[in-house]
Structure formats: structure tokens, C-alpha cells
XYZ file of C-alpha atoms in Angstrom:
642
model
C 13.287 -19.155 -41.694
C 15.106 -18.686 -38.368
C 13.646 -15.924 -36.229
C 16.371 -13.775 -34.681
C 15.888 -13.057 -30.988
C 13.757 -9.940 -30.503
C 12.579 -7.766 -27.629
C 9.399 -5.736 -28.074
C 6.741 -3.917 -26.118
C 3.187 -5.220 -25.783
C 0.115 -4.409 -23.729
C -1.686 -7.261 -21.977
C -5.389 -6.684 -21.419
C -6.947 -8.765 -18.668
C -9.400 -8.387 -15.781
C -7.449 -6.458 -13.174
C -8.072 -4.860 -9.808
C -6.742 -1.380 -9.069
C -3.715 -1.281 -6.762
C -4.998 1.865 -5.081
C -2.967 4.142 -2.792
C -0.356 2.986 -0.314
C -1.071 3.223 3.402
C 0.341 6.625 4.492
C 0.968 5.538 8.108
C 4.555 4.359 8.731
C 4.594 0.617 9.559
C 5.979 0.832 13.102
C 4.761 -2.514 14.369
C 6.864 -5.689 14.196
C 6.657 -7.767 11.075
C 4.017 -10.506 11.376
C 5.630 -12.872 8.891
C 4.177 -16.382 9.196
C 7.350 -18.079 7.981
C 9.230 -18.041 11.259
C 10.942 -21.058 12.733
C 9.924 -22.288 16.171
C 12.844 -21.884 18.593
C 12.405 -25.459 19.808
C 13.486 -26.714 16.384
C 16.789 -24.834 16.126
C 18.883 -27.313 18.099
C 17.978 -30.108 15.685
C 19.099 -28.261 12.548
C 22.445 -28.538 10.769
C 24.816 -25.917 12.151
C 24.928 -23.727 9.049
C 21.138 -23.792 8.695
C 20.602 -22.864 12.337
C 23.091 -19.999 12.012
C 21.507 -18.625 8.850
C 17.984 -19.037 10.230
C 18.920 -16.618 13.009
C 20.858 -14.232 10.776
C 19.478 -10.806 9.966
C 15.743 -11.159 10.637
C 13.713 -8.060 9.848
C 12.286 -5.974 12.675
C 9.845 -4.347 10.275
C 9.420 -3.270 6.682
C 10.501 0.378 6.952
C 11.334 2.348 4.837
C 8.779 0.587 2.617
C 5.107 1.413 2.989
C 2.227 -1.022 3.309
C 0.217 -1.514 0.114
C -3.377 -2.165 1.199
C -5.412 0.165 -1.001
C -6.458 -2.474 -3.549
C -9.881 -4.042 -3.830
C -11.494 -7.014 -5.532
C -13.434 -5.282 -8.286
C -11.839 -6.211 -11.609
C -12.324 -4.758 -15.061
C -10.284 -5.050 -18.286
C -7.110 -3.013 -18.000
C -3.965 -2.721 -20.079
C -0.732 -3.875 -18.408
C 2.595 -2.970 -20.014
C 4.623 -6.007 -21.016
C 7.985 -6.747 -22.631
C 8.292 -9.823 -24.845
C 11.595 -11.561 -25.570
C 11.289 -14.191 -28.288
C 13.239 -16.510 -30.555
C 12.031 -19.295 -32.858
C 11.570 -21.683 -29.878
C 10.343 -19.675 -26.875
C 8.313 -16.570 -26.126
C 8.748 -14.982 -22.680
C 6.462 -12.198 -21.427
C 7.726 -9.925 -18.641
C 5.766 -7.324 -16.631
C 8.266 -4.562 -15.761
C 5.697 -2.540 -13.821
C 4.871 -5.499 -11.558
C 8.213 -6.545 -10.124
C 9.550 -7.761 -13.478
C 7.338 -10.849 -13.176
C 7.901 -13.449 -15.910
C 4.185 -13.853 -16.597
C 4.355 -16.409 -19.408
C 6.835 -18.764 -21.080
C 5.508 -20.473 -24.188
C 7.279 -23.293 -26.013
C 6.370 -22.407 -29.573
C 6.870 -25.782 -31.362
C 4.438 -27.517 -28.973
C 2.352 -24.374 -28.229
C 2.573 -25.242 -24.522
C 2.487 -22.676 -21.732
C 5.236 -23.869 -19.368
C 4.129 -21.773 -16.379
C 0.890 -21.205 -14.513
C -0.426 -18.053 -16.173
C -2.967 -16.244 -14.028
C -5.881 -15.037 -16.207
C -6.477 -12.065 -13.879
C -4.483 -9.530 -11.909
C -5.738 -9.740 -8.335
C -3.561 -8.369 -5.516
C -3.748 -10.105 -2.151
C -1.951 -9.660 1.172
C 1.005 -12.001 0.737
C 4.006 -9.717 0.179
C 6.006 -8.415 3.115
C 4.323 -5.056 2.500
C 0.917 -6.344 1.388
C 0.012 -6.411 -2.303
C 1.130 -9.525 -4.213
C -0.332 -11.591 -7.032
C 0.054 -15.181 -8.146
C 1.338 -16.713 -11.359
C 4.501 -16.804 -13.460
C 8.005 -16.415 -12.033
C 8.603 -13.898 -9.257
C 12.079 -12.597 -8.368
C 12.126 -12.607 -4.568
C 14.806 -10.447 -2.965
C 14.927 -8.883 0.478
C 13.926 -11.098 3.371
C 11.875 -14.176 4.200
C 8.544 -13.747 2.423
C 7.369 -12.305 -0.872
C 9.323 -9.262 -2.027
C 8.072 -5.733 -1.372
C 8.666 -5.122 -5.104
C 5.992 -7.617 -6.187
C 3.691 -4.853 -7.472
C 6.297 -2.141 -8.062
C 7.992 -0.955 -11.256
C 11.530 -1.988 -12.173
C 13.933 -0.333 -14.567
C 14.245 -2.204 -17.875
C 16.436 -1.785 -20.947
C 18.046 -3.575 -23.874
C 21.591 -4.826 -23.272
C 24.029 -6.713 -25.544
C 23.969 -10.484 -24.960
C 27.022 -12.793 -24.991
C 25.994 -14.401 -28.303
C 25.568 -11.110 -30.157
C 21.792 -10.895 -29.659
C 20.015 -8.756 -27.055
C 19.251 -9.273 -23.401
C 16.415 -7.750 -21.413
C 17.839 -6.245 -18.224
C 15.703 -5.526 -15.169
C 17.168 -3.716 -12.172
C 16.160 -1.854 -9.023
C 17.228 -0.816 -5.548
C 15.908 -3.225 -2.905
C 15.078 -0.977 0.041
C 14.774 -3.426 2.949
C 18.464 -4.305 2.674
C 19.632 -1.305 0.590
C 21.000 -3.511 -2.197
C 20.999 -3.006 -5.976
C 20.218 -6.076 -8.065
C 19.717 -7.016 -11.698
C 18.017 -9.773 -13.672
C 19.233 -10.368 -17.252
C 17.021 -12.474 -19.526
C 18.133 -13.693 -22.917
C 17.253 -16.285 -25.522
C 20.150 -17.460 -27.687
C 19.071 -18.068 -31.275
C 17.597 -21.545 -31.597
C 17.650 -22.187 -27.836
C 14.898 -24.076 -26.030
C 15.988 -22.434 -22.775
C 15.542 -18.951 -21.408
C 18.713 -17.905 -19.587
C 18.384 -15.668 -16.539
C 21.517 -14.110 -15.067
C 21.080 -12.601 -11.593
C 23.457 -10.366 -9.675
C 23.046 -8.851 -6.198
C 25.624 -6.275 -5.101
C 26.582 -4.937 -1.688
C 28.211 -1.517 -2.127
C 28.334 -0.898 1.635
C 31.324 -1.166 3.961
C 29.412 -3.660 6.113
C 28.051 -7.154 5.501
C 24.371 -7.427 4.639
C 21.959 -10.358 5.178
C 20.789 -11.437 1.736
C 17.846 -13.455 0.445
C 16.785 -14.692 -2.975
C 14.203 -17.188 -4.191
C 12.907 -17.485 -7.740
C 9.256 -18.395 -7.227
C 7.789 -20.402 -10.146
C 4.048 -21.066 -10.393
C 3.010 -24.196 -12.321
C -0.398 -25.851 -12.818
C -1.507 -27.789 -9.755
C -1.889 -31.163 -11.469
C 1.796 -31.318 -12.466
C 4.121 -34.054 -11.187
C 7.141 -32.659 -9.324
C 10.550 -34.177 -10.013
C 13.662 -33.184 -8.089
C 16.940 -35.009 -7.254
C 16.285 -35.416 -3.517
C 15.003 -38.177 -1.259
C 14.420 -36.015 1.831
C 13.015 -32.576 2.526
C 12.604 -30.077 5.339
C 8.883 -29.616 5.885
C 7.494 -26.323 7.199
C 3.782 -25.676 7.787
C 1.685 -22.909 9.268
C 2.068 -24.558 12.656
C 5.654 -23.189 12.388
C 7.496 -26.467 12.844
C 10.512 -27.329 10.688
C 11.400 -30.993 10.512
C 13.079 -33.405 8.143
C 10.813 -35.889 6.352
C 10.988 -38.155 3.312
C 10.389 -36.155 0.146
C 6.668 -36.518 -0.617
C 5.638 -38.618 -3.583
C 3.383 -37.072 -6.191
C 0.509 -39.222 -4.908
C 1.074 -37.792 -1.413
C 1.309 -34.238 -2.753
C -2.168 -34.579 -4.272
C -3.639 -35.857 -1.008
C -2.089 -33.451 1.503
C -4.802 -31.462 3.239
C -3.019 -28.375 4.541
C -0.683 -25.824 3.001
C 3.006 -26.611 3.468
C 6.529 -25.931 2.217
C 8.928 -28.740 1.326
C 12.551 -27.624 1.079
C 14.338 -30.435 -0.728
C 17.635 -31.644 0.710
C 19.681 -31.878 -2.488
C 23.028 -33.701 -2.136
C 25.927 -31.290 -2.577
C 27.260 -33.130 -5.620
C 23.984 -33.266 -7.534
C 22.965 -30.889 -10.261
C 20.521 -28.193 -9.151
C 17.180 -28.619 -10.919
C 13.444 -29.089 -10.407
C 10.721 -29.991 -12.919
C 6.936 -29.909 -13.096
C 5.485 -32.255 -15.725
C 1.942 -33.115 -16.774
C 0.476 -36.624 -16.899
C 2.002 -37.155 -20.340
C 5.453 -36.229 -19.088
C 5.656 -32.737 -20.620
C 6.294 -29.495 -18.778
C 8.856 -27.105 -17.319
C 12.330 -27.675 -15.938
C 14.352 -25.080 -14.063
C 18.076 -25.543 -13.491
C 20.941 -23.305 -12.428
C 24.571 -22.992 -11.558
C 25.380 -24.383 -8.123
C 25.242 -20.979 -6.401
C 21.461 -21.187 -6.355
C 21.465 -24.033 -3.876
C 17.928 -24.631 -2.640
C 14.812 -26.114 -4.258
C 11.328 -26.021 -2.817
C 7.721 -27.063 -3.338
C 4.808 -25.086 -1.939
C 1.291 -26.479 -2.066
C -2.029 -25.167 -0.836
C -3.407 -28.551 0.131
C -6.842 -30.029 -0.406
C -8.491 -28.549 2.698
C -11.202 -25.884 2.442
C -8.847 -23.068 3.444
C -6.311 -23.887 0.753
C -9.016 -24.232 -1.905
C -10.475 -20.893 -0.844
C -7.111 -19.173 -1.213
C -6.713 -20.654 -4.692
C -10.070 -19.164 -5.700
C -9.194 -15.882 -3.997
C -6.077 -15.364 -6.111
C -7.614 -16.077 -9.519
C -10.943 -16.827 -11.244
C -13.177 -19.679 -10.181
C -12.936 -22.682 -12.461
C -9.516 -21.818 -13.876
C -7.480 -24.412 -11.970
C -5.029 -24.053 -9.136
C -1.269 -23.940 -8.968
C 1.785 -25.190 -7.123
C 5.001 -23.275 -6.575
C 8.414 -24.715 -7.330
C 11.231 -22.478 -6.216
C 15.011 -22.047 -6.282
C 16.973 -20.100 -3.681
C 20.337 -19.184 -2.187
C 19.914 -21.273 0.968
C 18.372 -24.646 1.772
C 15.253 -23.026 3.212
C 13.461 -19.676 3.014
C 13.880 -19.266 6.746
C 17.570 -18.408 6.213
C 19.504 -15.334 5.117
C 23.054 -15.582 3.804
C 25.868 -13.119 4.417
C 26.935 -10.832 1.578
C 30.352 -9.410 2.415
C 31.155 -5.692 2.198
C 31.778 -4.312 -1.287
C 31.135 -7.683 -2.894
C 28.509 -9.370 -5.025
C 26.916 -12.737 -5.671
C 25.618 -13.980 -8.989
C 24.324 -17.096 -10.709
C 22.606 -18.264 -13.871
C 19.210 -19.938 -14.166
C 17.694 -21.683 -17.190
C 13.990 -22.309 -17.880
C 12.725 -24.551 -20.645
C 10.652 -27.558 -21.722
C 11.305 -31.107 -20.553
C 9.677 -34.339 -21.668
C 10.201 -37.335 -19.401
C 7.571 -39.866 -18.356
C 10.054 -41.549 -16.014
C 11.275 -40.769 -12.474
C 13.837 -38.186 -11.355
C 17.012 -40.006 -12.440
C 15.708 -40.535 -15.945
C 14.451 -36.947 -16.073
C 17.906 -35.713 -15.129
C 19.386 -37.715 -17.996
C 16.850 -36.110 -20.349
C 17.802 -32.687 -18.979
C 21.493 -33.417 -19.470
C 20.833 -34.340 -23.084
C 18.781 -31.197 -23.694
C 20.975 -28.780 -21.704
C 24.225 -30.203 -20.317
C 25.307 -29.016 -16.893
C 28.604 -27.882 -18.419
C 26.712 -25.756 -20.919
C 24.940 -23.899 -18.109
C 28.289 -23.234 -16.430
C 29.723 -22.038 -19.745
C 26.751 -19.724 -20.324
C 27.265 -18.259 -16.862
C 30.944 -17.627 -17.572
C 30.031 -16.016 -20.888
C 27.402 -13.797 -19.242
C 29.559 -12.474 -16.393
C 31.519 -9.912 -18.503
C 28.221 -8.660 -19.941
C 26.719 -8.048 -16.498
C 28.537 -4.694 -16.495
C 27.416 -3.744 -20.020
C 25.681 -0.396 -20.015
C 21.985 -0.526 -20.970
C 20.896 0.772 -24.334
C 17.297 1.699 -25.089
C 15.328 2.231 -21.869
C 12.114 0.188 -21.954
C 10.669 0.937 -18.495
C 11.484 3.106 -15.490
C 11.517 2.067 -11.840
C 11.742 4.198 -8.701
C 14.086 7.060 -7.860
C 15.334 5.563 -4.584
C 18.410 4.026 -6.179
C 19.335 7.354 -7.748
C 19.093 9.019 -4.335
C 21.415 6.442 -2.751
C 23.927 6.658 -5.601
C 24.003 10.452 -5.285
C 24.500 10.204 -1.543
C 27.430 7.785 -1.671
C 28.800 8.487 -5.172
C 28.712 4.768 -5.930
C 29.732 3.434 -9.331
C 27.506 0.524 -10.343
C 28.367 -0.503 -13.919
C 25.444 -2.048 -15.751
C 22.741 -0.695 -13.452
C 22.590 3.089 -13.804
C 20.348 4.881 -11.341
C 20.086 8.139 -13.224
C 19.299 11.419 -11.525
C 16.393 12.021 -13.890
C 14.489 9.192 -12.158
C 14.251 11.234 -8.929
C 10.660 12.215 -8.213
C 8.394 13.871 -5.687
C 8.942 11.165 -3.054
C 12.712 11.700 -3.103
C 12.608 15.530 -3.305
C 12.675 16.345 0.446
C 15.445 13.810 1.045
C 17.478 15.253 -1.791
C 17.063 18.664 -0.134
C 18.248 17.184 3.173
C 21.259 15.688 1.418
C 22.250 18.905 -0.364
C 21.104 21.630 2.009
C 21.267 19.893 5.378
C 17.651 20.619 6.262
C 14.351 18.836 5.772
C 11.818 21.124 4.056
C 8.459 21.782 5.598
C 5.567 21.260 3.131
C 3.969 24.290 1.504
C 0.489 22.919 2.144
C -1.017 20.643 4.767
C -0.970 17.013 3.655
C -0.112 13.586 5.076
C 3.649 13.249 5.647
C 5.696 11.405 3.036
C 7.868 8.333 3.356
C 10.595 8.083 5.994
C 14.112 6.837 5.246
C 15.520 4.935 8.205
C 19.041 3.790 7.243
C 21.754 4.969 9.666
C 23.168 7.566 7.262
C 19.765 9.218 6.819
C 19.081 9.069 10.534
C 22.404 10.847 11.155
C 21.425 13.591 8.713
C 18.058 14.047 10.427
C 19.763 14.306 13.832
C 21.984 17.181 12.651
C 19.279 19.003 10.671
C 17.311 21.933 12.182
C 14.691 20.497 14.532
C 11.513 21.410 12.672
C 8.331 19.452 13.472
C 8.483 17.371 10.284
C 12.176 16.641 10.831
C 11.436 15.441 14.373
C 8.598 13.278 13.059
C 10.843 11.529 10.526
C 13.697 11.296 13.034
C 11.395 9.598 15.516
C 10.342 7.018 12.919
C 14.005 6.303 12.086
C 14.912 6.025 15.769
C 11.988 3.690 16.387
C 13.118 1.459 13.535
C 16.652 1.403 14.988
C 15.293 0.163 18.317
C 15.775 3.443 20.197
C 12.170 3.632 21.315
C 12.634 6.113 24.172
C 14.432 8.611 21.958
C 11.773 8.204 19.262
C 9.059 9.112 21.764
C 11.038 12.193 22.843
C 11.390 13.300 19.205
C 7.652 12.950 18.594
C 6.784 14.744 21.839
C 9.103 17.659 20.957
C 7.447 17.941 17.544
C 3.974 18.154 19.113
C 4.800 21.530 20.662
C 5.084 23.322 17.300
C 3.597 20.999 14.685
C 0.733 22.378 12.592
C -0.348 18.786 11.984
C -0.734 16.727 15.156
C -2.352 13.487 14.034
C 0.763 11.809 12.525
C 2.667 12.380 15.779
C -0.221 11.329 18.033
C -0.611 8.127 16.033
C 3.096 7.307 16.452
C 2.864 7.965 20.195
C -0.238 5.767 20.383
C 1.682 2.878 18.801
C 4.472 3.442 21.347
C 1.909 3.366 24.176
C 0.501 0.083 22.898
C 4.010 -1.339 22.663
C 4.574 -0.418 26.314
C 1.226 -1.806 27.463
C -0.475 1.566 28.100
C -3.628 0.716 26.185
C -5.908 3.331 27.795
C -3.508 6.140 26.908
C -3.058 4.695 23.437
C -6.839 4.810 22.946
C -6.886 8.459 24.081
C -4.181 9.390 21.613
C -5.804 7.505 18.768
C -9.105 9.272 19.391
C -7.370 12.655 19.544
C -5.389 11.850 16.385
C -8.530 10.954 14.464
C -10.278 14.122 15.652
C -7.313 16.181 14.444
C -7.210 14.417 11.085
C -10.921 15.042 10.476
C -10.419 18.708 11.346
C -7.351 19.024 9.108
C -8.247 17.064 5.981
C -8.847 19.373 3.078
C -10.769 17.240 0.599
C -11.877 13.728 -0.294
C -8.867 13.113 -2.515
C -6.965 9.841 -2.579
C -4.268 10.725 -0.022
C -6.675 12.103 2.596
C -9.128 9.245 2.100
C -6.337 6.697 2.518
C -5.108 8.439 5.679
C -8.620 8.574 7.161
C -9.222 4.889 6.445
C -5.869 3.755 7.839
C -6.013 5.834 10.999
C -9.708 5.129 11.543
C -9.160 1.390 11.368
C -6.347 1.503 13.937
C -8.291 3.891 16.182
C -11.397 1.676 16.265
C -9.297 -1.380 17.141
C -7.549 0.524 19.945
C -10.816 1.877 21.356
C -12.552 -1.495 21.242
C -9.567 -3.055 23.034
C -10.371 -0.885 26.080
C -14.164 -1.200 25.612
C -14.841 2.375 24.544
C -17.533 1.420 22.105
C -19.226 4.830 21.903
C -15.965 6.528 20.925
C -15.241 3.739 18.435
C -18.685 4.301 16.907
C -17.893 8.009 16.623
C -14.799 7.181 14.571
C -16.807 4.783 12.396
C -19.437 7.419 11.672
C -16.808 9.840 10.325
C -15.235 7.417 7.859
C -16.036 8.070 4.216
C -19.130 6.133 3.102
C -17.125 4.327 0.401
C -14.576 3.294 3.037
C -17.281 1.812 5.256
C -18.426 -0.360 2.345
C -15.011 -1.976 1.894
C -14.795 -5.561 3.114
C -12.160 -4.829 5.741
C -14.463 -2.246 7.310
C -17.520 -4.467 7.068
C -15.583 -6.906 9.274
C -14.774 -3.997 11.595
C -18.471 -3.090 11.670
C -19.339 -6.618 12.776
C -16.748 -6.375 15.565
C -18.179 -3.023 16.613
C -21.761 -4.319 16.654
C -20.746 -7.285 18.811
C -18.941 -4.960 21.233
C -22.109 -2.848 21.428
C -24.112 -5.935 22.396
C -25.782 -6.623 19.054
C -24.583 -10.102 18.011
C -27.546 -10.721 15.706
C -26.849 -7.527 13.787
C -23.197 -8.547 13.577
C -24.315 -11.866 12.092
C -26.400 -9.921 9.583
C -23.162 -8.345 8.306
C -21.844 -11.852 7.619
C -25.125 -12.903 6.019
C -25.055 -9.881 3.707
C -21.587 -10.932 2.609
C -18.247 -9.164 2.436
C -14.733 -9.784 1.128
C -11.705 -8.551 3.083
C -9.433 -7.715 0.158
C -6.296 -7.414 2.300
C -6.845 -10.500 4.453
C -3.364 -11.604 5.521
C -1.903 -14.976 4.600
C -2.489 -17.259 7.576
C -4.954 -14.826 9.207
C -7.825 -16.361 11.181
C -9.641 -13.217 12.324
C -12.822 -13.922 10.352
C -13.160 -17.419 11.785
C -12.514 -16.248 15.348
C -15.185 -13.553 15.137
C -17.661 -15.981 13.603
C -17.047 -18.410 16.492
C -17.924 -15.640 18.976
C -21.233 -15.038 17.181
C -22.533 -18.537 16.548
C -21.897 -22.255 16.903
C -22.729 -22.821 13.242
C -19.935 -24.039 10.940
C -17.924 -21.302 9.293
C -19.303 -20.757 5.765
C -16.921 -21.930 3.057
C -16.499 -18.493 1.513
C -15.141 -17.175 4.838
C -12.850 -20.156 5.494
C -9.204 -19.198 4.892
C -7.682 -21.393 7.609
C -4.348 -22.844 6.572
C -3.371 -25.104 9.440
C -4.838 -28.039 11.346
C -7.446 -26.975 13.885
C -5.537 -28.638 16.730
C -2.318 -26.595 16.082
């Protein structure tokens, strides 16, 4: 009996860490994204690549907040899932975690085509922090992993071109202020999951745009792709053209690296990952999704440690094969005003023990290139179809923007009933022209920084909270002097001083006034400790975030006694977190107690939010001892000589 395509809800239960609260401090500092091209390489790039590599880089991640409240303690938890299934494939999607395609099973062979992570373990890889490995991630925004990696998306049933149902995911991407959608459907009897993607620019200005579909596959897979050369990028930040690595070379490479394949313009866009018997996954698309990439962790100790860090020991590692709008992830493409871009992807099984040319012939037999183009043409009219049954709800930020501009976005409704507490003060600003002061003392909420919101803040009554948010928006726009003036004006009347003092401290650091920055950080932390009302989640998160920055600032100017005073007032549970155990070791060394600092290492700690490419643990260890860095602290991802 043929099984008609169905969409249903499920709950996945797996060992999972808590995401925890977001960092309440606005991320004012520049983005420390490791995937940046070295300027010395630009002159050697093709003209279009060099232009796009310099187009629209992010200054920071505002208005998004940093997500660093997660830990590494896992227990069984239920995660909401949506399953789309026909008689050939079963696809599992996690709408509350960026719409991640967590699993794709080929039912006749009972093969999992993706790398399916057996745990949910956030780590500091997204542009705003929390990210997890496995499955297929929809990367939109800017170079790096999307800020939506651990955020909810809207989801609903939608009619499909063949009369079945599609699963639609959609959200408002806040870094670029762009709505997007991902439509997944399985035609009856199809061995391929179709994925239609559309990104729209409703603005009257062009917007830099970025998309990469990031596909995790088991590490032992052979990679096949129709390219003989690739652009290699490593953590030494050099981009250069090299021969495409063979599978034997891939297995022997020591350090983490990206290989962006140089596909000839006339060739079909596809990439496959097959096991030793020639079975596995193939991804193909219409030509609009131009790029293909391989990411590998390498065989060095740092890469192996990261693999263990992101999953369970003994469960095997993974590679990433990816597909994107440009040739490399270092580029952003222009999306014209009031326009859109769209494409169709297909994911399914492939069996081919031969090399790339033979694999492409097998792909053509299983799913002709013309059939993919025809499916795309058939999908396009359905991209505007209004969703039916709502299956999951995302954020209210899209609804706020649609209300502000009265945009009509067929197919992706951002309904007013999705507005929540985070949007409430901004809705008041939009409708009443003023930003409301809170009824009770609490950490300030999120700041919107787009020009239209900044203009509204500038014309609103100059209350302390309005000046605070205006200063953050001005800082993001590059008007640093005006931001400082806004924060200083707010200090005169603000009932809550610490958010303003912290912003001014960051400005002092940016200008090189480190002594004054330390003074302001110390004063800010004193004010926070005086003001906090309880040990609830928001106050605890604020104390941890501000305390961490204050200690770093005080140690930078050798005020160890004041730094110790901040440490002593952190919540006991905060001091036990791995990040703060590392801070304790730094503090002990600054106080002249290197052996006690070494004892912190010997007792063991795990810095849950250790940043991709970070080397802070190794550098501190080298200051304490000449002994080799223990393997469980070794996260280095580049050659030592770089």
C-alpha cells in the first residue's frame, strides 16, 4: 500500500543541555568572527569574489543578544519535532531549534542519510553564541552560523504543487531585517526531499545577503563533487586556490579547514557523501545555489577535542558538506530593493562506488537536472500560498516590523498575536511615540538599532531608558561620540545606573582609557549588587555577565583586590561554572598564586561557551607551566607556527 505524504508532530527525547538565559548586556563590541579573509589575499581573488568578500560585513550582532547561558549538564528532555514522511523518506524537523532538519531516513534501506547527533549540546559557534551540530542547518544572515540556530521558527502546513502538503518554516532574520521561508515537501513515491527557499527584501535599499545550507554527514564518508580545484580557508585566515583534496587526503589532514569547491559554471550543482560501500546522501539544487563546500575538523588533537565537545564520546565524528549563494562563505551577495531570491534544493539517497563523473550519471538517472528545474518552477506559485494549520510559533519581531511598515508578505504571515513582552515597549514607541519606563526595576530589555527605530528614539521624550536605548542604536550606527552623550545624559536621572556605566566602560575601552573603564565597571557592579532584587534568572544572568567583564577590565589594569571583590559577590553557582573557574585561575595568577591557579586546572573545569578558534585556555596554561597542555583542554584549531 502506498503511504500518502503526511506531516505530524512528535517529541524527541534525548540527553539535552538547558539553553539558559540570554546575556542581558547589549553586545557593543566588534564581532570576533574567525572566518575573515586576510587583506593580503584580496588582490589574488577573482574580481566578483573580491567585491563580494568586502560587501556588507557585520560590525556587530545587534539587535540580537548573545546566548551564553547554557551549560554542559545533560539530562533526558523532550524536544518538539515535526515529521514529514512518504513511503520512501522520513524527515524530522526541529522548529524550536532553527528549523533544523535533524534526520533524513531512507526507509527501504533503513539508512540515516545525515549525521544525527545523539545529544543536544549547545556550543559557542553561532554568531550570537549557542549552536549545536548535526543534521541540516539553514544559515541566513552573515558569515558564520545563523543567530537563529537555537531559536524558534514559525511552522505550518501549506498546499504542495503535487496536491500533497508542504511543511513551511519562516521567520524574520534580524541581522539584515529580512523575512525568509523554507518549504519542505515529499512528493508521493519520491526518493528526494524537496526544499524550496525564498529570501525577500521588502526595503527600499539593497541588502547584503547570505545563505548556506549546512549538512552534517558521518566523518568516514567519501566526498564527491564535480570540481577539480577548491579555495582553501583555514584558521590561519588565508584563502588560496588548491587542487580539490582527494578522500585519502581528507582523512589525513591534521587541522580544521574549509574547502570551497570551484564548480565550473556549466556543471550541475551537487555534492555527495557516500560510505565505503558507495551508499549515502546527495544534495543538488537549481543553479541559483552556486557554491559547494567541505568543512573538516582534521585529525589533530584540537579538532578531535571539538568533535567530542559537540556530542557524546564514542559516537563518531562528522564532516560538513554545504551549499551556498556564493563561491565562498566569506562573501555576501546583493539583494536589490523590493526583490527576492529563491531556489530549490533536493536531498536523497545515492549509490555509486565510482568517482564523481559516474556518480553524476547515477544522480541524473535518479533525479534528472531538468526535473529539479521543473519542480522549482512548479513550487514558485505555491511560495505565496497562505499557511493552513499552524504547527509552531516563532518570535514576534517580524510582526512588529510588518506593523511598522505595513508590508504585505504573501505566504509568510507575521500575525499581531505573536507579539510578546519583548516587543511591547517598541510597539508602544511605534504607536504612542514614547518609550515606556518599566514599572519595576529590572535589567533593560533588547534594543532595536535599525535606522527607523533609531529615528523614533531620537524624537521620543528623553527619558533615561530612551536615552539608554538610543545610545546603543547610535553606537551600532558608528556614531560613538553621540552614543556616549546619550548615556551620560541618562545618568543624571536614571534610577538604574549600572547599564549606562557598563556602556560607558565599553566606550572607554574602545578609546584606550582602560583605567577609567575599570573605574566604571567597578561602579557598575557595585550599583547592580545594590539594585538586584532577587536571585531570579534575569538578575543572576546580569550579575554573571557584568561581573565577568568587570573582572577582566580590573585585571587588565592590575587592580587585583577590586577584581577579587567582584568575584566574591558573584552567586556561588556562577563561580562554579567553567567559564568562571577559568576566570578564577586568571585571578589567582594575577594575585601571585600560580600553584593555586594550577590547582584549578588540576581539579578540572569545562568552559561551556568556549569560542570556536579560542586559545585562551592554552595561553593561560603556558603562563603557569612548561608542561604540555592536557588533551581535555586542547581546543587549538590551527598550526602552532601560524
